[in-house]
Amino acid sequence: MLDRALFLFRRDLRLADNTGLIEAARRAREVIPVFVFDTHVLSRFEGHSMRLAFLIESLVQLEDAISRAGGSLRVFVGDPAAVIGDLMTRENIPLVMASRDYTPFAMRRDERILSASNQSFVAVPDALLNEPESVLKQDGTPYQVFTPYHRAAQSLPVAGPQSESEVTFGNVQWGHTLRDALALVAPGVRAGDSPTRAGREGALEALEHALSLDDYERSRDVPSEAGTSRLSAHLRFGT
């Protein structure tokens, strides 16, 4: 077992049932929790302050959960590959882990992180019911029509919730606190600005609301009713 490893939070802003975090705790005695405000991604948030407020509120709840578990969320601003590469070299970190991400942008970013970490970066499946490469046609190519894809995917097992694993968080002073980082990247946005309650608490409330919808087929199309699940932002940020 390694003495310590970094865990990079991205689209999985929670401690519960976080497969990548659980795996990091299995591989290292101490896990140092890190979040990087990617300056490229931040530029795309311009004009979308509600989305940024949702992210900020989710990070506030995550930071509080880590603090209650004895750790400290360390926050950085910049290019994730450069930040992680510098941390691993400067602090002699042997491993960085994160949850796998799937967009073309994310895959290019993770290739850069893999290179900057000297091949010591592990991305763990977490967000999807099935990994893309696990649902293929008999000739090994991806499905292009939904119905046969759906039939094939339904035949595969789906992982259940991960049992809780005790994580020993590192309490270091690298980078910024969340409060200091927010003063740099979003001085005019507050956590409470989001019209939707964010973070793990908001996600559980939204899930309870979704399960209570008895007439979803109709109510989802009626703007005057609270007839949608309200889960999309929580799925986006992994709360």
PDB file of C-alpha atoms in Angstrom:
ATOM      1  CA  MET A   1       0.000   0.000   0.000  1.00  0.00           C
ATOM      2  CA  LEU A   2       1.208   3.505  -0.842  1.00  0.00           C
ATOM      3  CA  ASP A   3       1.754   6.099   1.863  1.00  0.00           C
ATOM      4  CA  ARG A   4      -0.439   8.661   0.103  1.00  0.00           C
ATOM      5  CA  ALA A   5      -2.220   9.477  -3.130  1.00  0.00           C
ATOM      6  CA  LEU A   6      -4.083  12.405  -4.635  1.00  0.00           C
ATOM      7  CA  PHE A   7      -7.769  12.141  -5.430  1.00  0.00           C
ATOM      8  CA  LEU A   8      -8.951  14.652  -7.999  1.00  0.00           C
ATOM      9  CA  PHE A   9     -12.636  15.545  -7.622  1.00  0.00           C
ATOM     10  CA  ARG A  10     -14.326  16.533 -10.878  1.00  0.00           C
ATOM     11  CA  ARG A  11     -17.826  15.371 -11.811  1.00  0.00           C
ATOM     12  CA  ASP A  12     -18.235  13.359  -8.593  1.00  0.00           C
ATOM     13  CA  LEU A  13     -18.650  15.974  -5.861  1.00  0.00           C
ATOM     14  CA  ARG A  14     -19.615  13.628  -3.049  1.00  0.00           C
ATOM     15  CA  LEU A  15     -18.031  11.207  -0.577  1.00  0.00           C
ATOM     16  CA  ALA A  16     -20.804   8.591  -0.539  1.00  0.00           C
ATOM     17  CA  ASP A  17     -20.655   5.798  -3.125  1.00  0.00           C
ATOM     18  CA  ASN A  18     -17.686   7.425  -4.870  1.00  0.00           C
ATOM     19  CA  THR A  19     -15.967   4.487  -6.549  1.00  0.00           C
ATOM     20  CA  GLY A  20     -12.769   6.336  -7.416  1.00  0.00           C
ATOM     21  CA  LEU A  21     -12.357   7.700  -3.901  1.00  0.00           C
ATOM     22  CA  ILE A  22     -13.001   4.278  -2.385  1.00  0.00           C
ATOM     23  CA  GLU A  23     -10.373   2.761  -4.678  1.00  0.00           C
ATOM     24  CA  ALA A  24      -7.885   5.485  -3.720  1.00  0.00           C
ATOM     25  CA  ALA A  25      -8.443   4.627  -0.048  1.00  0.00           C
ATOM     26  CA  ARG A  26      -7.722   0.979  -0.819  1.00  0.00           C
ATOM     27  CA  ARG A  27      -4.437   1.857  -2.496  1.00  0.00           C
ATOM     28  CA  ALA A  28      -3.073   4.515  -0.122  1.00  0.00           C
ATOM     29  CA  ARG A  29      -2.977   5.043   3.624  1.00  0.00           C
ATOM     30  CA  GLU A  30      -3.703   8.749   3.175  1.00  0.00           C
ATOM     31  CA  VAL A  31      -5.768  10.397   0.439  1.00  0.00           C
ATOM     32  CA  ILE A  32      -5.277  14.080  -0.334  1.00  0.00           C
ATOM     33  CA  PRO A  33      -8.486  15.565  -1.801  1.00  0.00           C
ATOM     34  CA  VAL A  34      -7.949  18.092  -4.592  1.00  0.00           C
ATOM     35  CA  PHE A  35     -10.163  20.181  -6.865  1.00  0.00           C
ATOM     36  CA  VAL A  36      -8.864  22.211  -9.800  1.00  0.00           C
ATOM     37  CA  PHE A  37     -10.777  25.141 -11.269  1.00  0.00           C
ATOM     38  CA  ASP A  38      -9.858  24.524 -14.898  1.00  0.00           C
ATOM     39  CA  THR A  39      -9.390  27.965 -16.437  1.00  0.00           C
ATOM     40  CA  HIS A  40     -10.533  26.672 -19.838  1.00  0.00           C
ATOM     41  CA  VAL A  41     -13.783  25.356 -18.361  1.00  0.00           C
ATOM     42  CA  LEU A  42     -14.286  28.532 -16.320  1.00  0.00           C
ATOM     43  CA  SER A  43     -14.216  30.572 -19.508  1.00  0.00           C
ATOM     44  CA  ARG A  44     -17.243  28.586 -20.690  1.00  0.00           C
ATOM     45  CA  PHE A  45     -19.135  29.465 -17.492  1.00  0.00           C
ATOM     46  CA  GLU A  46     -19.228  33.152 -18.439  1.00  0.00           C
ATOM     47  CA  GLY A  47     -22.848  34.242 -18.627  1.00  0.00           C
ATOM     48  CA  HIS A  48     -23.954  31.109 -16.766  1.00  0.00           C
ATOM     49  CA  SER A  49     -23.685  32.283 -13.159  1.00  0.00           C
ATOM     50  CA  MET A  50     -26.483  29.965 -11.959  1.00  0.00           C
ATOM     51  CA  ARG A  51     -24.533  26.917 -13.128  1.00  0.00           C
ATOM     52  CA  LEU A  52     -21.412  28.241 -11.428  1.00  0.00           C
ATOM     53  CA  ALA A  53     -23.406  28.907  -8.254  1.00  0.00           C
ATOM     54  CA  PHE A  54     -24.603  25.283  -8.298  1.00  0.00           C
ATOM     55  CA  LEU A  55     -21.004  24.094  -8.609  1.00  0.00           C
ATOM     56  CA  ILE A  56     -19.871  26.389  -5.796  1.00  0.00           C
ATOM     57  CA  GLU A  57     -22.608  25.261  -3.415  1.00  0.00           C
ATOM     58  CA  SER A  58     -21.766  21.633  -4.194  1.00  0.00           C
ATOM     59  CA  LEU A  59     -18.092  22.310  -3.449  1.00  0.00           C
ATOM     60  CA  VAL A  60     -18.988  24.021  -0.169  1.00  0.00           C
ATOM     61  CA  GLN A  61     -20.878  20.916   0.935  1.00  0.00           C
ATOM     62  CA  LEU A  62     -18.045  18.656  -0.241  1.00  0.00           C
ATOM     63  CA  GLU A  63     -15.467  20.719   1.639  1.00  0.00           C
ATOM     64  CA  ASP A  64     -17.592  20.530   4.787  1.00  0.00           C
ATOM     65  CA  ALA A  65     -17.948  16.742   4.486  1.00  0.00           C
ATOM     66  CA  ILE A  66     -14.189  16.323   4.035  1.00  0.00           C
ATOM     67  CA  SER A  67     -13.522  18.613   6.998  1.00  0.00           C
ATOM     68  CA  ARG A  68     -15.858  16.559   9.203  1.00  0.00           C
ATOM     69  CA  ALA A  69     -13.898  13.478   8.104  1.00  0.00           C
ATOM     70  CA  GLY A  70     -10.652  15.076   9.289  1.00  0.00           C
ATOM     71  CA  GLY A  71      -9.280  16.320   5.968  1.00  0.00           C
ATOM     72  CA  SER A  72      -8.928  19.518   3.992  1.00  0.00           C
ATOM     73  CA  LEU A  73     -10.030  20.039   0.388  1.00  0.00           C
ATOM     74  CA  ARG A  74      -7.178  21.759  -1.449  1.00  0.00           C
ATOM     75  CA  VAL A  75      -8.185  23.922  -4.386  1.00  0.00           C
ATOM     76  CA  PHE A  76      -6.098  25.075  -7.338  1.00  0.00           C
ATOM     77  CA  VAL A  77      -6.700  27.296 -10.356  1.00  0.00           C
ATOM     78  CA  GLY A  78      -5.149  26.554 -13.746  1.00  0.00           C
ATOM     79  CA  ASP A  79      -4.621  23.732 -16.204  1.00  0.00           C
ATOM     80  CA  PRO A  80      -5.297  20.411 -14.401  1.00  0.00           C
ATOM     81  CA  ALA A  81      -2.416  18.586 -16.112  1.00  0.00           C
ATOM     82  CA  ALA A  82       0.080  21.282 -15.138  1.00  0.00           C
ATOM     83  CA  VAL A  83      -1.271  21.498 -11.572  1.00  0.00           C
ATOM     84  CA  ILE A  84      -1.211  17.730 -11.021  1.00  0.00           C
ATOM     85  CA  GLY A  85       2.200  17.278 -12.640  1.00  0.00           C
ATOM     86  CA  ASP A  86       3.679  20.012 -10.463  1.00  0.00           C
ATOM     87  CA  LEU A  87       2.122  18.603  -7.276  1.00  0.00           C
ATOM     88  CA  MET A  88       3.315  15.076  -7.923  1.00  0.00           C
ATOM     89  CA  THR A  89       6.864  16.246  -8.588  1.00  0.00           C
ATOM     90  CA  ARG A  90       7.096  18.828  -5.825  1.00  0.00           C
ATOM     91  CA  GLU A  91       5.406  16.748  -3.109  1.00  0.00           C
ATOM     92  CA  ASN A  92       6.671  13.345  -4.299  1.00  0.00           C
ATOM     93  CA  ILE A  93       3.175  11.903  -4.815  1.00  0.00           C
ATOM     94  CA  PRO A  94       3.283   8.438  -6.436  1.00  0.00           C
ATOM     95  CA  LEU A  95      -0.339   8.212  -7.617  1.00  0.00           C
ATOM     96  CA  VAL A  96      -3.274  10.401  -8.636  1.00  0.00           C
ATOM     97  CA  MET A  97      -6.764   8.975  -9.053  1.00  0.00           C
ATOM     98  CA  ALA A  98     -10.041  10.358 -10.370  1.00  0.00           C
ATOM     99  CA  SER A  99     -13.376   9.186 -11.680  1.00  0.00           C
ATOM    100  CA  ARG A 100     -13.386   8.466 -15.389  1.00  0.00           C
ATOM    101  CA  ASP A 101     -14.789  11.150 -17.699  1.00  0.00           C
ATOM    102  CA  TYR A 102     -15.970  10.502 -21.233  1.00  0.00           C
ATOM    103  CA  THR A 103     -16.316  13.629 -23.368  1.00  0.00           C
ATOM    104  CA  PRO A 104     -13.728  14.275 -26.103  1.00  0.00           C
ATOM    105  CA  PHE A 105     -12.483  17.310 -24.158  1.00  0.00           C
ATOM    106  CA  ALA A 106     -12.197  15.268 -20.950  1.00  0.00           C
ATOM    107  CA  MET A 107     -10.338  12.443 -22.678  1.00  0.00           C
ATOM    108  CA  ARG A 108      -7.804  14.873 -24.153  1.00  0.00           C
ATOM    109  CA  ARG A 109      -7.355  16.472 -20.740  1.00  0.00           C
ATOM    110  CA  ASP A 110      -6.842  13.092 -19.083  1.00  0.00           C
ATOM    111  CA  GLU A 111      -4.236  12.131 -21.670  1.00  0.00           C
ATOM    112  CA  ARG A 112      -2.321  15.257 -20.647  1.00  0.00           C
ATOM    113  CA  ILE A 113      -2.706  14.383 -16.960  1.00  0.00           C
ATOM    114  CA  LEU A 114      -1.444  10.858 -17.664  1.00  0.00           C
ATOM    115  CA  SER A 115       1.621  12.293 -19.383  1.00  0.00           C
ATOM    116  CA  ALA A 116       2.246  14.948 -16.712  1.00  0.00           C
ATOM    117  CA  SER A 117       1.976  12.320 -13.959  1.00  0.00           C
ATOM    118  CA  ASN A 118       4.536  10.056 -15.633  1.00  0.00           C
ATOM    119  CA  GLN A 119       1.835   7.433 -16.283  1.00  0.00           C
ATOM    120  CA  SER A 120       0.771   7.449 -12.607  1.00  0.00           C
ATOM    121  CA  PHE A 121      -2.833   8.536 -13.203  1.00  0.00           C
ATOM    122  CA  VAL A 122      -5.741   6.106 -12.812  1.00  0.00           C
ATOM    123  CA  ALA A 123      -9.301   6.988 -13.886  1.00  0.00           C
ATOM    124  CA  VAL A 124     -11.903   4.734 -12.249  1.00  0.00           C
ATOM    125  CA  PRO A 125     -15.345   4.021 -13.780  1.00  0.00           C
ATOM    126  CA  ASP A 126     -18.076   5.566 -11.654  1.00  0.00           C
ATOM    127  CA  ALA A 127     -20.704   7.642 -13.470  1.00  0.00           C
ATOM    128  CA  LEU A 128     -22.240   5.238 -15.989  1.00  0.00           C
ATOM    129  CA  LEU A 129     -24.333   2.089 -15.701  1.00  0.00           C
ATOM    130  CA  ASN A 130     -22.097   0.427 -18.312  1.00  0.00           C
ATOM    131  CA  GLU A 131     -18.725   1.476 -19.667  1.00  0.00           C
ATOM    132  CA  PRO A 132     -18.831   2.373 -23.392  1.00  0.00           C
ATOM    133  CA  GLU A 133     -16.532  -0.472 -24.404  1.00  0.00           C
ATOM    134  CA  SER A 134     -18.647  -3.043 -22.539  1.00  0.00           C
ATOM    135  CA  VAL A 135     -21.687  -2.677 -24.837  1.00  0.00           C
ATOM    136  CA  LEU A 136     -20.583  -3.494 -28.385  1.00  0.00           C
ATOM    137  CA  LYS A 137     -21.985  -5.349 -31.367  1.00  0.00           C
ATOM    138  CA  GLN A 138     -20.778  -8.876 -32.129  1.00  0.00           C
ATOM    139  CA  ASP A 139     -18.215  -7.469 -34.558  1.00  0.00           C
ATOM    140  CA  GLY A 140     -16.739  -5.313 -31.764  1.00  0.00           C
ATOM    141  CA  THR A 141     -18.036  -1.983 -33.058  1.00  0.00           C
ATOM    142  CA  PRO A 142     -20.327   0.430 -31.170  1.00  0.00           C
ATOM    143  CA  TYR A 143     -24.077   0.384 -31.673  1.00  0.00           C
ATOM    144  CA  GLN A 144     -25.489   3.226 -33.754  1.00  0.00           C
ATOM    145  CA  VAL A 145     -29.181   2.462 -33.181  1.00  0.00           C
ATOM    146  CA  PHE A 146     -30.607   2.879 -29.680  1.00  0.00           C
ATOM    147  CA  THR A 147     -33.036  -0.062 -29.457  1.00  0.00           C
ATOM    148  CA  PRO A 148     -30.499  -2.882 -30.041  1.00  0.00           C
ATOM    149  CA  TYR A 149     -28.029  -1.024 -27.812  1.00  0.00           C
ATOM    150  CA  HIS A 150     -30.658  -0.852 -25.084  1.00  0.00           C
ATOM    151  CA  ARG A 151     -31.397  -4.572 -25.348  1.00  0.00           C
ATOM    152  CA  ALA A 152     -27.696  -5.420 -25.124  1.00  0.00           C
ATOM    153  CA  ALA A 153     -27.125  -3.076 -22.196  1.00  0.00           C
ATOM    154  CA  GLN A 154     -30.071  -4.526 -20.277  1.00  0.00           C
ATOM    155  CA  SER A 155     -28.461  -7.965 -20.411  1.00  0.00           C
ATOM    156  CA  LEU A 156     -25.366  -6.759 -18.539  1.00  0.00           C
ATOM    157  CA  PRO A 157     -25.038  -6.581 -14.747  1.00  0.00           C
ATOM    158  CA  VAL A 158     -25.133  -3.141 -13.154  1.00  0.00           C
ATOM    159  CA  ALA A 159     -22.920  -2.423 -10.158  1.00  0.00           C
ATOM    160  CA  GLY A 160     -24.797  -1.636  -6.972  1.00  0.00           C
ATOM    161  CA  PRO A 161     -23.890   1.093  -4.489  1.00  0.00           C
ATOM    162  CA  GLN A 162     -20.387   0.788  -3.076  1.00  0.00           C
ATOM    163  CA  SER A 163     -20.152  -0.121   0.588  1.00  0.00           C
ATOM    164  CA  GLU A 164     -18.684   2.668   2.649  1.00  0.00           C
ATOM    165  CA  SER A 165     -14.904   2.573   2.912  1.00  0.00           C
ATOM    166  CA  GLU A 166     -13.133   4.537   5.608  1.00  0.00           C
ATOM    167  CA  VAL A 167     -10.958   7.185   3.987  1.00  0.00           C
ATOM    168  CA  THR A 168      -8.040   8.747   5.834  1.00  0.00           C
ATOM    169  CA  PHE A 169      -7.812  12.214   4.347  1.00  0.00           C
ATOM    170  CA  GLY A 170      -4.630  14.227   4.293  1.00  0.00           C
ATOM    171  CA  ASN A 171      -4.721  17.643   5.924  1.00  0.00           C
ATOM    172  CA  VAL A 172      -2.111  19.617   4.002  1.00  0.00           C
ATOM    173  CA  GLN A 173      -1.789  23.321   3.246  1.00  0.00           C
ATOM    174  CA  TRP A 174      -1.082  23.227  -0.471  1.00  0.00           C
ATOM    175  CA  GLY A 175      -2.856  25.518  -2.914  1.00  0.00           C
ATOM    176  CA  HIS A 176      -5.901  27.417  -1.681  1.00  0.00           C
ATOM    177  CA  THR A 177      -8.822  26.898   0.602  1.00  0.00           C
ATOM    178  CA  LEU A 178     -12.113  26.903  -1.284  1.00  0.00           C
ATOM    179  CA  ARG A 179     -12.957  30.351   0.066  1.00  0.00           C
ATOM    180  CA  ASP A 180      -9.682  31.852  -1.154  1.00  0.00           C
ATOM    181  CA  ALA A 181      -9.981  30.179  -4.564  1.00  0.00           C
ATOM    182  CA  LEU A 182     -13.525  31.478  -5.028  1.00  0.00           C
ATOM    183  CA  ALA A 183     -12.319  35.010  -4.376  1.00  0.00           C
ATOM    184  CA  LEU A 184     -10.041  34.536  -7.393  1.00  0.00           C
ATOM    185  CA  VAL A 185     -12.348  32.780  -9.850  1.00  0.00           C
ATOM    186  CA  ALA A 186     -15.895  33.841  -8.924  1.00  0.00           C
ATOM    187  CA  PRO A 187     -15.881  36.932  -6.683  1.00  0.00           C
ATOM    188  CA  GLY A 188     -19.432  37.910  -7.657  1.00  0.00           C
ATOM    189  CA  VAL A 189     -21.091  34.499  -7.343  1.00  0.00           C
ATOM    190  CA  ARG A 190     -22.371  33.010  -4.102  1.00  0.00           C
ATOM    191  CA  ALA A 191     -23.380  29.467  -3.276  1.00  0.00           C
ATOM    192  CA  GLY A 192     -26.923  30.557  -2.416  1.00  0.00           C
ATOM    193  CA  ASP A 193     -27.448  32.100  -5.861  1.00  0.00           C
ATOM    194  CA  SER A 194     -28.402  28.755  -7.396  1.00  0.00           C
ATOM    195  CA  PRO A 195     -32.188  28.412  -7.883  1.00  0.00           C
ATOM    196  CA  THR A 196     -31.799  24.657  -7.339  1.00  0.00           C
ATOM    197  CA  ARG A 197     -30.486  23.318  -4.061  1.00  0.00           C
ATOM    198  CA  ALA A 198     -27.096  21.840  -4.866  1.00  0.00           C
ATOM    199  CA  GLY A 199     -24.666  19.378  -3.312  1.00  0.00           C
ATOM    200  CA  ARG A 200     -25.356  15.998  -1.791  1.00  0.00           C
ATOM    201  CA  GLU A 201     -28.219  17.345   0.313  1.00  0.00           C
ATOM    202  CA  GLY A 202     -29.931  18.800  -2.735  1.00  0.00           C
ATOM    203  CA  ALA A 203     -29.370  15.610  -4.724  1.00  0.00           C
ATOM    204  CA  LEU A 204     -31.071  13.446  -2.113  1.00  0.00           C
ATOM    205  CA  GLU A 205     -33.988  15.892  -1.935  1.00  0.00           C
ATOM    206  CA  ALA A 206     -34.320  15.867  -5.736  1.00  0.00           C
ATOM    207  CA  LEU A 207     -34.224  12.068  -5.800  1.00  0.00           C
ATOM    208  CA  GLU A 208     -36.957  11.878  -3.163  1.00  0.00           C
ATOM    209  CA  HIS A 209     -39.015  14.346  -5.206  1.00  0.00           C
ATOM    210  CA  ALA A 210     -38.488  12.325  -8.398  1.00  0.00           C
ATOM    211  CA  LEU A 211     -39.642   9.131  -6.713  1.00  0.00           C
ATOM    212  CA  SER A 212     -42.833  10.893  -5.598  1.00  0.00           C
ATOM    213  CA  LEU A 213     -43.904  11.797  -9.153  1.00  0.00           C
ATOM    214  CA  ASP A 214     -46.945   9.622  -9.795  1.00  0.00           C
ATOM    215  CA  ASP A 215     -47.808  11.088 -13.201  1.00  0.00           C
ATOM    216  CA  TYR A 216     -44.412  11.873 -14.706  1.00  0.00           C
ATOM    217  CA  GLU A 217     -45.451  11.124 -18.302  1.00  0.00           C
ATOM    218  CA  ARG A 218     -47.929  14.010 -18.110  1.00  0.00           C
ATOM    219  CA  SER A 219     -46.476  16.350 -15.482  1.00  0.00           C
ATOM    220  CA  ARG A 220     -43.054  16.655 -17.119  1.00  0.00           C
ATOM    221  CA  ASP A 221     -44.708  18.619 -19.956  1.00  0.00           C
ATOM    222  CA  VAL A 222     -46.620  21.049 -17.710  1.00  0.00           C
ATOM    223  CA  PRO A 223     -44.483  24.110 -16.819  1.00  0.00           C
ATOM    224  CA  SER A 224     -46.847  25.201 -14.036  1.00  0.00           C
ATOM    225  CA  GLU A 225     -46.213  21.975 -12.108  1.00  0.00           C
ATOM    226  CA  ALA A 226     -43.062  20.735 -10.395  1.00  0.00           C
ATOM    227  CA  GLY A 227     -43.336  17.667 -12.562  1.00  0.00           C
ATOM    228  CA  THR A 228     -39.747  17.005 -13.614  1.00  0.00           C
ATOM    229  CA  SER A 229     -37.087  15.125 -11.676  1.00  0.00           C
ATOM    230  CA  ARG A 230     -34.746  18.131 -11.211  1.00  0.00           C
ATOM    231  CA  LEU A 231     -31.859  15.684 -11.261  1.00  0.00           C
ATOM    232  CA  SER A 232     -29.970  16.829 -14.358  1.00  0.00           C
ATOM    233  CA  ALA A 233     -27.586  19.250 -12.620  1.00  0.00           C
ATOM    234  CA  HIS A 234     -26.896  16.671  -9.916  1.00  0.00           C
ATOM    235  CA  LEU A 235     -26.071  14.066 -12.553  1.00  0.00           C
ATOM    236  CA  ARG A 236     -23.798  16.596 -14.278  1.00  0.00           C
ATOM    237  CA  PHE A 237     -21.769  17.281 -11.137  1.00  0.00           C
ATOM    238  CA  GLY A 238     -22.044  13.847  -9.539  1.00  0.00           C
ATOM    239  CA  THR A 239     -23.575  14.995  -6.293  1.00  0.00           C
TER     240      THR A 239
END
